[in-house]
């Protein structure tokens, strides 16, 4: 929030009472506000009133900005903006490959234990594919539910799991699959992630696990039921 020059000047009038720890106005310490001419209680109350007025004005301005932001968020988005939105609750998934994309992926389209697919979200109603951001590239794979850890099973759709395809180390796409270790592998610096255990890091320099995308299944179709569990992208920060 921007503060005007007038507000700065107003705040500058609020001088601290120095060396008045005892609150005794007979104190003649140099710079002590209590030694100044006039009633100390009146001066202190005046300062408190100015501070209170300034804070109330600041909070009112902040509320106005928030209200305007809410209106902006509810406005209709352009098609390009819609494409850049992260996966939305109710979205389906389709192939990332332009040659194959279009159909909603179903649970039966996934081979249990097979290599992960790279997919993107698609709006169920309009058919708009959200491919305007590389952060929407998603790893999709299916396992037997008995193989999944509890924290992974909670975000799965009958054994189908989904994670961000952006490596948390340097942002490279996580495209490799180590069949023997049953882990995703980033080809840039060989970070490996365990999809059966919430894509936790099992090897390499990646500082944190891949964000998970909660899934469900409706009429056989794989559906997004929540937002990514953490920030998509590279670096340690998770919020």
PDB file of C-alpha atoms in Angstrom, residues 95-102 131:
ATOM      1  CA  UNK A  95      -2.642 -36.029 -23.559  1.00  0.00           C
ATOM      2  CA  UNK A  96       0.059 -33.361 -23.692  1.00  0.00           C
ATOM      3  CA  UNK A  97       0.994 -34.527 -27.192  1.00  0.00           C
ATOM      4  CA  UNK A  98      -0.885 -32.383 -29.713  1.00  0.00           C
ATOM      5  CA  UNK A  99      -1.230 -35.389 -31.983  1.00  0.00           C
ATOM      6  CA  UNK A 100      -3.219 -37.313 -29.363  1.00  0.00           C
ATOM      7  CA  UNK A 101      -4.850 -34.637 -27.225  1.00  0.00           C
ATOM      8  CA  UNK A 102      -8.590 -34.094 -26.993  1.00  0.00           C
ATOM      9  CA  UNK A 131      -1.703 -25.566 -21.977  1.00  0.00           C
TER      10      UNK A 131
END
